[in-house]
Coordinates of C-alpha atoms in Angstrom, one line a residue:
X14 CA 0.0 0.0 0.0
X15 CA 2.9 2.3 1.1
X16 CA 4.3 1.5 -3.1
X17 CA 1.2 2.5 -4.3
X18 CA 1.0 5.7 -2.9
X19 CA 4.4 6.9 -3.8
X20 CA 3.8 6.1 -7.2
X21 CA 0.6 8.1 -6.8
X22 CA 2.7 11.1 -5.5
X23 CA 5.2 10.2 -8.0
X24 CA 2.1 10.5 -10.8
X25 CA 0.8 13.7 -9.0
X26 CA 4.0 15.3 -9.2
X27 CA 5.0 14.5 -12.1
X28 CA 1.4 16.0 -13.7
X29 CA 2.1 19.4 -11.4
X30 CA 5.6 19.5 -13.0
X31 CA 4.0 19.2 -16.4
X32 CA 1.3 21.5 -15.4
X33 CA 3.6 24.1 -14.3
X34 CA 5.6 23.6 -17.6
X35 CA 2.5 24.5 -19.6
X36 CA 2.0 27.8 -17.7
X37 CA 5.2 28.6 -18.2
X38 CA 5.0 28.2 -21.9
X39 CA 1.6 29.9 -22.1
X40 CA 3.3 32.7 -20.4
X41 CA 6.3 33.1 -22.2
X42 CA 3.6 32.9 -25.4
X43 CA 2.1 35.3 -24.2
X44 CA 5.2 38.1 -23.2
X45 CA 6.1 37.4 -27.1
X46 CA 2.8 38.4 -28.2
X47 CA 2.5 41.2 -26.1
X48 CA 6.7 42.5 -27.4
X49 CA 5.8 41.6 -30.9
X50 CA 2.4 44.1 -30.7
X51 CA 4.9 46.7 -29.1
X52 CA 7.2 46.5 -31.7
X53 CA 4.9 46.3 -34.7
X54 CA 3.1 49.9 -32.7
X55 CA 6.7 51.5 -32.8
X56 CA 6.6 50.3 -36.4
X57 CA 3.5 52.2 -37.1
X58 CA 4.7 55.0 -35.2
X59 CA 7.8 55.6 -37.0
X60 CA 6.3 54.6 -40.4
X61 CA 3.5 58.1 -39.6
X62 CA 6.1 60.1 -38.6
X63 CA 8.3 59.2 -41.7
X64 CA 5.0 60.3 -44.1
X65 CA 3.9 63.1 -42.2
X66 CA 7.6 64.1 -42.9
X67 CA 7.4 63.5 -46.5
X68 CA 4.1 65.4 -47.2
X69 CA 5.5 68.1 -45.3
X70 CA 8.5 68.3 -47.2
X71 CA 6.3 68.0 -50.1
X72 CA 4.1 70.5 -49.5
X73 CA 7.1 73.2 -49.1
X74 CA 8.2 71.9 -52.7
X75 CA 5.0 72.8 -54.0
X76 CA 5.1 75.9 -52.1
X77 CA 8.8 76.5 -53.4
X78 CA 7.9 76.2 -57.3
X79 CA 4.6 77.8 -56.9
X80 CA 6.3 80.8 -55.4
X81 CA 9.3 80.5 -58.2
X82 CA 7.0 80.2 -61.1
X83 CA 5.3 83.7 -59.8
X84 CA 8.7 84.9 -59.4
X85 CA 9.0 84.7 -62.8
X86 CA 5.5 85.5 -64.5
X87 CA 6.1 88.3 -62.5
X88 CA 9.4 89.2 -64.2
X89 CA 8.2 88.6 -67.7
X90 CA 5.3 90.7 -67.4
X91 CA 7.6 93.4 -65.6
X92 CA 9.5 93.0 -69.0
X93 CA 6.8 93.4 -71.3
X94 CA 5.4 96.8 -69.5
X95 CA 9.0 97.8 -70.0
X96 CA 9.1 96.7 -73.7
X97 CA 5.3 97.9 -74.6
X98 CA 6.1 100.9 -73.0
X99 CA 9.9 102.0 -75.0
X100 CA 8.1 101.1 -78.0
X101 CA 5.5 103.4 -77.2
X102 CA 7.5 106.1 -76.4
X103 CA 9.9 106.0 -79.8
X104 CA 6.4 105.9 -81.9
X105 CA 5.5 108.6 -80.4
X106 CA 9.0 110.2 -80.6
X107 CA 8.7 109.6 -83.9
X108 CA 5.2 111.4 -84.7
X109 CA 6.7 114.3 -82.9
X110 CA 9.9 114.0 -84.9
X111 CA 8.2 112.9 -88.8
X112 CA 7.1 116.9 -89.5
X113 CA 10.7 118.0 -88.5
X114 CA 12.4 115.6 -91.3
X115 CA 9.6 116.1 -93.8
X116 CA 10.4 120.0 -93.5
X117 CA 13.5 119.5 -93.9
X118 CA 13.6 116.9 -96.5
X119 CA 11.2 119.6 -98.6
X120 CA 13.7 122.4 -97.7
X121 CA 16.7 119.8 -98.8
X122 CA 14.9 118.9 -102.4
X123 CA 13.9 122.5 -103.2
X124 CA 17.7 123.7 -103.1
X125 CA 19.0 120.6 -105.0
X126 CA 16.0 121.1 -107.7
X127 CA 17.5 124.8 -107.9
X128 CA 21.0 124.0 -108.4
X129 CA 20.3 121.3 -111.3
X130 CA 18.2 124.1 -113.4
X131 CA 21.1 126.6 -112.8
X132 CA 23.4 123.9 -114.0
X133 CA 21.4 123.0 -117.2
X134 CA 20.6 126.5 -118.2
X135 CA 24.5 127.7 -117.7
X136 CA 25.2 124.2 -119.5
X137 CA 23.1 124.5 -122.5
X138 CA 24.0 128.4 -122.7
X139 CA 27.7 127.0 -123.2
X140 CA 26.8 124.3 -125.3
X141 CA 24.8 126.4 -127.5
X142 CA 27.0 129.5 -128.1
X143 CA 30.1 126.6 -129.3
X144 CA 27.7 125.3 -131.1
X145 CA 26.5 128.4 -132.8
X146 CA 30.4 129.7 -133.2
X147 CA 30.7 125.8 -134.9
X148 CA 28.7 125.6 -137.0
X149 CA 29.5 129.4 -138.3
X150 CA 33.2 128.6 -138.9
X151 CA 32.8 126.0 -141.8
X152 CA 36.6 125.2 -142.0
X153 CA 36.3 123.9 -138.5
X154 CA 32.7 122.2 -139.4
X155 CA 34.9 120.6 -142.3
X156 CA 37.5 119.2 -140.5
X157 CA 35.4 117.7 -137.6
X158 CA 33.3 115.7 -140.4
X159 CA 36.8 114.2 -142.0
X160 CA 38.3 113.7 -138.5
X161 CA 35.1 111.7 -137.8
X162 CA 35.0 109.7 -140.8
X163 CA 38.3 108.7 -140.8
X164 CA 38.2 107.0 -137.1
X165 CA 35.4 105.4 -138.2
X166 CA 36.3 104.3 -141.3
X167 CA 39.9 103.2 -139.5
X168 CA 38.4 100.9 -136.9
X169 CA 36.0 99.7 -138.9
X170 CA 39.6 98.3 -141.4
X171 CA 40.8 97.3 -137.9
X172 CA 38.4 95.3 -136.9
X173 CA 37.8 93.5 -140.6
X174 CA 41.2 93.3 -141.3
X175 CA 41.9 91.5 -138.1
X176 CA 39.5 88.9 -138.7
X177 CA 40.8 88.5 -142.4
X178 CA 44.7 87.8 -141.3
X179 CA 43.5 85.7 -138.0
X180 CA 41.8 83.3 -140.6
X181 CA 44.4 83.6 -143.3
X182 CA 47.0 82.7 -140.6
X183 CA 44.6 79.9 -139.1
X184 CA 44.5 78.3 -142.6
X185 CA 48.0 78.2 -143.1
X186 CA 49.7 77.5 -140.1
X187 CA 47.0 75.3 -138.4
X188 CA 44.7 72.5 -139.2
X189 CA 41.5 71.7 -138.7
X190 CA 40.5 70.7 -135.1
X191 CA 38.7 67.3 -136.7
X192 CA 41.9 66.3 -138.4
X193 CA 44.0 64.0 -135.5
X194 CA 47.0 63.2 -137.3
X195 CA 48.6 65.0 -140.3
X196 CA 52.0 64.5 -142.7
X197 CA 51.2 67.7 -143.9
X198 CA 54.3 70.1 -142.6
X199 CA 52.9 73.8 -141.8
X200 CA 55.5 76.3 -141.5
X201 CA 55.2 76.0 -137.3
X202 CA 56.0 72.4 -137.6
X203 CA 59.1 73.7 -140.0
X204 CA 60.1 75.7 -137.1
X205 CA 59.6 73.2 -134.3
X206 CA 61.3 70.1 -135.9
X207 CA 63.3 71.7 -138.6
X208 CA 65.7 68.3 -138.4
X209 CA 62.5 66.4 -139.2
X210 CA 62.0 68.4 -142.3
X211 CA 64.9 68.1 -144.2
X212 CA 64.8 64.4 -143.4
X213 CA 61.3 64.3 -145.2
X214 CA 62.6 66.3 -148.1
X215 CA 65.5 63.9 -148.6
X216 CA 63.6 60.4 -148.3
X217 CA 62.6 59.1 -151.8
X218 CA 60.9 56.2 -153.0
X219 CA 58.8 54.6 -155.7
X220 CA 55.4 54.6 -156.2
X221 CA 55.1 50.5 -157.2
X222 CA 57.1 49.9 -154.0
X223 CA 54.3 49.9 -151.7
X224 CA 53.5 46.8 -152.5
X225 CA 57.0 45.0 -152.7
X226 CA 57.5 41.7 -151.2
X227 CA 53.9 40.6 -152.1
X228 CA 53.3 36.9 -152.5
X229 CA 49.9 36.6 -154.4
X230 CA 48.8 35.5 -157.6
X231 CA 49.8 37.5 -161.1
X232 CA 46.4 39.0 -161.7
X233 CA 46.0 40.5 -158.1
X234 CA 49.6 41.7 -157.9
X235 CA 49.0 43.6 -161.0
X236 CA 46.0 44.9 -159.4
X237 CA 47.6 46.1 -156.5
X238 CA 50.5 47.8 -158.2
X239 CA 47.5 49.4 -160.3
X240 CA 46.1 51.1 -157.1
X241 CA 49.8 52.3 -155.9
X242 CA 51.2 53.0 -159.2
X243 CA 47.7 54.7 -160.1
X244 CA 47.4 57.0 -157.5
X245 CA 51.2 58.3 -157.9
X246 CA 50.5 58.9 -161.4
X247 CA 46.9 60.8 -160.9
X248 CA 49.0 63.7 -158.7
X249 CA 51.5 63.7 -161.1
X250 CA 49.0 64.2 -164.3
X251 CA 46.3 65.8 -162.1
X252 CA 43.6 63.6 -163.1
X253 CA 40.6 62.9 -160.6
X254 CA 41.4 60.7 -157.6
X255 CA 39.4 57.2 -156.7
X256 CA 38.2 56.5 -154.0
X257 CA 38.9 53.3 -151.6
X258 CA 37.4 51.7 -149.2
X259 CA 39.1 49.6 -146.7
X260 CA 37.2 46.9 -144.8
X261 CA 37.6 44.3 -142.4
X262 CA 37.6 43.1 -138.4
X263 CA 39.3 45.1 -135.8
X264 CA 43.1 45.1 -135.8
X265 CA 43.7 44.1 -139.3
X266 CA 46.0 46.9 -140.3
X267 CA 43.9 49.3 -142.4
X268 CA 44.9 52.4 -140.7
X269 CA 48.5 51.8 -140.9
X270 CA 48.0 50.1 -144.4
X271 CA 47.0 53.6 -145.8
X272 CA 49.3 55.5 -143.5
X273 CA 52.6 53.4 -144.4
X274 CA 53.0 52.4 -140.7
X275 CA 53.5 49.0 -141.1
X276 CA 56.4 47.3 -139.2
X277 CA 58.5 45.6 -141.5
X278 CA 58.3 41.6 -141.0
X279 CA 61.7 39.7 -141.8
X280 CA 58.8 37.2 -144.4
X281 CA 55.6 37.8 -145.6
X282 CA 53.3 38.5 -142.5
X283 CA 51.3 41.1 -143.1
X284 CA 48.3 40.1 -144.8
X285 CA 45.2 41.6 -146.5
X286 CA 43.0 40.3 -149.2
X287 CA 41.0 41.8 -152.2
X288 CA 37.5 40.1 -152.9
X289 CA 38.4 38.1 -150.0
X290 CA 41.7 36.4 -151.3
X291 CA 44.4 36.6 -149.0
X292 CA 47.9 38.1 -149.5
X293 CA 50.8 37.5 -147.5
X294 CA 53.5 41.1 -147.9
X295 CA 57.0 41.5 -146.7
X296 CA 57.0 45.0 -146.7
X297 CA 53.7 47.4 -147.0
X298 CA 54.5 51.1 -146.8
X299 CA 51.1 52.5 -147.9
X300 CA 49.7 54.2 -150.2
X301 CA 50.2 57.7 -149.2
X302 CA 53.5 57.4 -148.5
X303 CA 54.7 55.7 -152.2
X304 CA 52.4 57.6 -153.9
X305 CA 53.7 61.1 -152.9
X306 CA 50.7 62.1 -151.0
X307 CA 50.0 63.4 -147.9
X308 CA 47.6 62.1 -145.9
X309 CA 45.3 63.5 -142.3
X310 CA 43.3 61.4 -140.5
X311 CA 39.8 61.5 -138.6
X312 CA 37.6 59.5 -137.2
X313 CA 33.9 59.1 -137.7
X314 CA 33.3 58.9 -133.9
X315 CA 34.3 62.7 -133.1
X316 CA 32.1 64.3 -135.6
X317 CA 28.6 63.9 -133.7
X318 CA 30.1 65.4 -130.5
X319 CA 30.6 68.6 -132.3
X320 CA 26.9 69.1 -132.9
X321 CA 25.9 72.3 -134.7
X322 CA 29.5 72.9 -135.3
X323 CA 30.4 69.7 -137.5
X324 CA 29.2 71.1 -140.2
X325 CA 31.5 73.7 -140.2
X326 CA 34.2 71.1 -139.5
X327 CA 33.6 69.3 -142.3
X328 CA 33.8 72.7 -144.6
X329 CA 37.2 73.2 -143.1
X330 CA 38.7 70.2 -143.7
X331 CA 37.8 69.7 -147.5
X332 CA 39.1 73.8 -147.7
X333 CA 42.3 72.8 -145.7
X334 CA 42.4 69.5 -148.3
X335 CA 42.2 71.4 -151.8
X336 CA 45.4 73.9 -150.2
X337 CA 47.3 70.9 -149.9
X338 CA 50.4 71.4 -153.1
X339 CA 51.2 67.8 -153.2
X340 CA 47.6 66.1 -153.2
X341 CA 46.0 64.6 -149.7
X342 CA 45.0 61.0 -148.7
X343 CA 42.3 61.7 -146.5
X344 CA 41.9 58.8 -143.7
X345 CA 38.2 58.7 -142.5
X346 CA 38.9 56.2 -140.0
X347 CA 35.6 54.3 -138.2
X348 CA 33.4 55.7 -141.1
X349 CA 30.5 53.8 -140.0
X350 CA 30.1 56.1 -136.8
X351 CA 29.6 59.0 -139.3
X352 CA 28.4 57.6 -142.7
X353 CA 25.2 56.0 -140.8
X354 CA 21.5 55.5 -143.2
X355 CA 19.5 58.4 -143.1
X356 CA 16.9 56.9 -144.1
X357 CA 16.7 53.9 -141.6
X358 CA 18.9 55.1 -138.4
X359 CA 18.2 57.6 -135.8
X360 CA 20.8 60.2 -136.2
X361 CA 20.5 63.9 -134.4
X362 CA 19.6 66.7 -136.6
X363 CA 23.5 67.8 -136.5
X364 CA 24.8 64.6 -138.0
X365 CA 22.6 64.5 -140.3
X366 CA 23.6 68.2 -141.8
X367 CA 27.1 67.2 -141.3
X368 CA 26.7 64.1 -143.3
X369 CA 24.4 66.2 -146.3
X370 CA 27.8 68.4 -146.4
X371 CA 30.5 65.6 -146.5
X372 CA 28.5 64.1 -149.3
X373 CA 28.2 67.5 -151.1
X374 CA 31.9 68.1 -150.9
X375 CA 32.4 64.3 -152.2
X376 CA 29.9 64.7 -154.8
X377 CA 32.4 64.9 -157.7
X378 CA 35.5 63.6 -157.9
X379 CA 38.5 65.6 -157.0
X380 CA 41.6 66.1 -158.0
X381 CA 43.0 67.7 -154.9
X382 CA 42.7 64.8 -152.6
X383 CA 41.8 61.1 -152.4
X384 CA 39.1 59.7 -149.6
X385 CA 40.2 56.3 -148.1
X386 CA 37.2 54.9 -145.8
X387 CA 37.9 52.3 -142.6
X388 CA 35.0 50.6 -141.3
X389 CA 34.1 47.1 -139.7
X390 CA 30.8 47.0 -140.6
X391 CA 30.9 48.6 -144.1
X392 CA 26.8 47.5 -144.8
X393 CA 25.9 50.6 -142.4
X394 CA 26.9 53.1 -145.2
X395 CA 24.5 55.8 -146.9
X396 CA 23.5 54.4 -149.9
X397 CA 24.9 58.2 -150.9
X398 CA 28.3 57.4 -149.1
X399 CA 28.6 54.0 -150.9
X400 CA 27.9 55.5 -154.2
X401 CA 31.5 57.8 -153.4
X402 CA 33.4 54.3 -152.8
X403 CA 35.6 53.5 -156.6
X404 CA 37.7 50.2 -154.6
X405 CA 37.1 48.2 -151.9
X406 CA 39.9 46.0 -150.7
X407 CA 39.1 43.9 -148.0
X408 CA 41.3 42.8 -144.5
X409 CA 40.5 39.9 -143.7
X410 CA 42.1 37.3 -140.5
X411 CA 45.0 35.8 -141.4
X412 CA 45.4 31.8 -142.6
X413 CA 47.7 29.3 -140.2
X414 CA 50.4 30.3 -142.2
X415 CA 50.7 34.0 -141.9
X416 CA 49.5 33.4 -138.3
X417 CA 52.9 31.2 -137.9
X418 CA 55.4 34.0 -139.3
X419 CA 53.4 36.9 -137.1
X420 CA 53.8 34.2 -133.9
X421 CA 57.6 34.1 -134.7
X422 CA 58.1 37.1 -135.0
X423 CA 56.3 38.9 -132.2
X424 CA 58.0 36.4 -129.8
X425 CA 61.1 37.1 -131.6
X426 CA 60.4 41.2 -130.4
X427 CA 59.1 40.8 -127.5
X428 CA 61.0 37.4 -125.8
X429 CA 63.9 36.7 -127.8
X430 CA 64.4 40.5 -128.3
X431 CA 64.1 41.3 -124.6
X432 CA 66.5 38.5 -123.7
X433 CA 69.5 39.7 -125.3
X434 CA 68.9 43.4 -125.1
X435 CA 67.1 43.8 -122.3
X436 CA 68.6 44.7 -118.8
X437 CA 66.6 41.9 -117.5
X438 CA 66.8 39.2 -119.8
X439 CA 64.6 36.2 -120.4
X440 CA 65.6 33.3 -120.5
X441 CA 64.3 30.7 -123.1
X442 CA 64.1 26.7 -121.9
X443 CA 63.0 25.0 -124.3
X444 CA 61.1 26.6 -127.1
X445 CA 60.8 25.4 -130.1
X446 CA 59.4 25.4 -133.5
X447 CA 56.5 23.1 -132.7
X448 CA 55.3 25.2 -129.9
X449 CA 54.8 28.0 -133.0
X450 CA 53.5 25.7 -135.0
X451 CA 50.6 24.9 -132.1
X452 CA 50.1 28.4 -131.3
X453 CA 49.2 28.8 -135.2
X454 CA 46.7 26.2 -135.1
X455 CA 44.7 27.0 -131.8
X456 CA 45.0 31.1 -133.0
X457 CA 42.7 30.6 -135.5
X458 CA 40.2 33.9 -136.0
X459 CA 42.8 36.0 -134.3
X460 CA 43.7 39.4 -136.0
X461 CA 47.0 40.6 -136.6
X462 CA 46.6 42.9 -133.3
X463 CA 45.5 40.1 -131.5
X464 CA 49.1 38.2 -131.7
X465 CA 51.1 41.2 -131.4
X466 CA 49.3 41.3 -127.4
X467 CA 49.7 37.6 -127.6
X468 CA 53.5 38.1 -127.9
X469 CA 53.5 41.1 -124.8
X470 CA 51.6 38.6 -122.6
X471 CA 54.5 36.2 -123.4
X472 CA 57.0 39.0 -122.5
X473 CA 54.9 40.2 -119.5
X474 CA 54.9 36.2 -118.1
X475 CA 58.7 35.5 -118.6
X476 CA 59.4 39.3 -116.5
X477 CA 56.4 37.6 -114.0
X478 CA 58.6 34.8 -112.7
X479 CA 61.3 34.9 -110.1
X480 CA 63.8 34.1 -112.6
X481 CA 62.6 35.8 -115.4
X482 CA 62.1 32.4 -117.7
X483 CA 60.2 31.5 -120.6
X484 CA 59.2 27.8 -120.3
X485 CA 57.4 25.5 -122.6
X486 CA 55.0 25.0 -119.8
X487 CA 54.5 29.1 -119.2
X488 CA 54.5 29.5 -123.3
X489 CA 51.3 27.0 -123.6
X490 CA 49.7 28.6 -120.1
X491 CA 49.8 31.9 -121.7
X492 CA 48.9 30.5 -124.9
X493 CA 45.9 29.1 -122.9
X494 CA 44.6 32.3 -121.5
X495 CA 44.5 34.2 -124.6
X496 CA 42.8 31.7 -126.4
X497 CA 40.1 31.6 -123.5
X498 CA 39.8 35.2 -123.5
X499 CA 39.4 35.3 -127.3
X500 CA 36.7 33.0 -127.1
X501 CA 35.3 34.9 -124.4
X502 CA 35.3 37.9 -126.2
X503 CA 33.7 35.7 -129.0
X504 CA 30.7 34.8 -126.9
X505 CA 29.8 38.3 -125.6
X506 CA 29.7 39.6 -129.5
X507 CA 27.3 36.6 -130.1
X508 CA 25.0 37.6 -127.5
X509 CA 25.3 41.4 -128.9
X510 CA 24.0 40.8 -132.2
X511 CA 21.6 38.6 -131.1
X512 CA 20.1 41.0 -129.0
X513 CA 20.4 43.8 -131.5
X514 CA 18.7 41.8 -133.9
X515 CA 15.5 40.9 -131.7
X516 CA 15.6 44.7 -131.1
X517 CA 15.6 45.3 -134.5
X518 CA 12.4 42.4 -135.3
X519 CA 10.4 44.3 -132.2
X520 CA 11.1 47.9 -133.7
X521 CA 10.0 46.5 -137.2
X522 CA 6.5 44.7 -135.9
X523 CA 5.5 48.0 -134.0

């Protein structure tokens, strides 16, 4: 009995202890609730305080800008009285002052109005009284009239007689601006290159020898001797000139044919053909220079640039022709640019007059100068400007043949040339004459211009390498290239004329 109750005191105890434990927990519970309420109050309070601080602070910014922006209204309206009012005052200064000036002003014009009359009448008194004693004293009446006349007629001389020995002078020392390259000596060129001159004057040669060296058939080298031979004997008989046409692709040699610019080949390789059979020459000196003539060139191109003015140009140049004493070989070079169809092709109002006046100074023939045409596409002419053509002789592309003596000797110029004369020389491994022979065949439709660049690209690769050397390898690479480029060039003309000539169908169905 005695266990039982001290484990019921044990038990009581134990529940007071845990009883005690749970007040003590409600009570600290409680203490936290009643510190967290206080500090969540001074929270409040400070958060008020911190706002009614703010609003106060912006209330006296209001209060700040309101008082600033009355500052200033208050100033600008201060400046406008101020402004109203100055203006106010110098318009009225003004009204007060305008009947003082105008016054004056009267007072001002009445005396200057006085002083001109005074001046007139003392002037025309003078006037009139030397006139009056003048015109009573007829010796000096007389001699006034002949004084007169005589300045007048002097300056008048002057002024004419200027003009008159300005264009005398310009015809004989000059040329016409149209005409780009001349043999013709003036006497300024006589004085600038008076070497020059007596070299001309000592060089002879022979009329038939413009076309030595040919290799062609009998019956065309007869021919050609006749167009030589016969155009040094019309100066010399002064018999009418004929007139020749020369036709052909780009860079066949017609300029230089009639020029006697050739170069002279070591064979026959310069070729040309009439009626489109082809000559091989050795040495082709032109016609103007075996046949005694001079010759001046110009183009077809720079005649429509001159508008209103080519007509003029194209009087000058036949005048400047006909004063030539030996005879001229005139050179119109790229004479389908000028010679155009009036009656088909749109040509400016200019170029048409200037055409009308070429073909009335070509009407007839002349025995003053001779007319050599250049074109590439000859079937453009006038139907008027092919009725002025007497010969047509025709450049056409060289054969293998020719195009194997040009390839030898335009690497001979440029290469071998440049090897041995040069300061840097090329060197030369392994070249040979079939490499010449292949460069023939795969150049076929190249001009004579066309292998002459051939042979500077060869010259320009050798000087390309580190040792300046001209392989077989580099020959065929260049070789290559050029042939590519040809075609290339071949294709884009293709596609040209094609297009032209669907222009050409649309133009003609509208």
């Amino acid at each position: 009995q005695s266990e039982e109750q001290r484990k019921t005191l044990e038990a009581q105890t134990q529940k007071q202890q845990q009883l005690e434990q749970y007040k003590d927990q409600l009570e600290r519970k409680r203490q936290n609730d009643a510190l967290k309420q206080q500090i969540s109050a001074q929270q409040y309070l400070k958060e008020e305080e911190r706002r009614k601080d703010e609003e106060a602070v912006s209330r006296q910014e209001a209060m700040r800008r309101k008082t600033l922006e009355y500052e200033a209204e208050l100033r600008r309206s201060t400046e406008l009285a101020k402004v109203k009012a100055e203006a106010e005052g110098r318009i009225l200064q003004e009204r007060k002052n305008q009947d003082i000036r105008m016054s004056e002003l009267r007072t001002s014009a009445r005396e200057y109005r006085r002083t001109v009359i005074e001046a007139i009448r003392a002037a025309g008194s003078t006037i009139g009284t030397g006139f009056s004693e003048f015109i009573s004293d007829r010796e000096k009446l007389t001699a006034s009239v002949l004084t007169l006349t005589g300045l007048a007629f002097g300056f008048y001389a002057a002024k004419v007689g200027t003009g008159v020995t300005g264009r005398y002078v310009e015809s004989v020392l000059g040329k016409p601006s149209l005409i780009r390259e001349t043999s013709r000596t003036s006497p300024l060129d006589i004085v600038r290159r008076p070497v020059g001159f007596v070299r001309s004057l000592s060089r002879t040669s022979r009329p038939d020898s413009a076309l030595e060296g040919l290799v062609l058939k009998e019956d065309l080298d007869k021919n050609l001797r006749r167009i030589a031979v016969s155009a040094a004997n019309t100066r010399k008989n002064s018999a009418p000139f004929r007139n020749v046409l020369l036709q052909g692709p780009p860079g066949t040699g017609k300029t230089h044919f009639a020029k006697g610019e050739l170069p002279r080949f070591p064979c026959q390789n310069i070729w040309f053909s009439i009626k489109h059979i082809n000559l091989a020459t050795c040495s082709c000196s032109g016609l103007a220079r075996y046949s005694g003539l001079e010759y001046a060139i110009f183009t077809g191109g720079d005649i429509a640039p001159l508008g209103k003015d080519a007509v003029t140009e194209i009087h000058k140049i036949f005048e400047w022709a006909k004063r030539s004493r030996k005879g001229l070989l005139l050179f119109l070079d790229e004479a389908d640019a000028f010679l155009r169809r009036r009656s088909t092709e749109r040509i400016s109002e200019d170029l048409r007059s200037a055409l009308n006046a070429f073909l009335f100074r070509t009407g007839e023939p002349s025995d003053r100068f001779m007319l050599v045409y250049a074109s590439n596409q000859p079937e453009q002419f006038d139907w008027a400007a092919n009725d002025r053509i007497d010969e047509i002789v025709t450049f056409d592309l060289p054969g293998r043949e020719e195009r194997l003596r040009m390839i030898k000797y335009y690497f001979k110029k440029y290469v071998e040339a440049a090897a041995s004369g040069a300061s840097t020389r090329i060197k030369l491994d392994g070249i040979s004459d079939e490499h010449f022979v292949e460069a023939a065949k795969r150049t076929e439709g190249f001009s004579g211009r066309e292998i002459a660049k051939l042979g500077i690209a060869w010259q320009s690769a050798g000087y390309g390498t580190n040792e300046a050397k001209m392989t077989p390898d580099l020959y065929m690479m260049v070789l290559d290239a050029q042939v590519r480029q040809k075609l290339l060039k071949s294709e884009w003309r293709v596609a040209a004329e094609g297009t032209a000539s669907h222009r050409q169908e649309a133009v003609a169905s509208t």
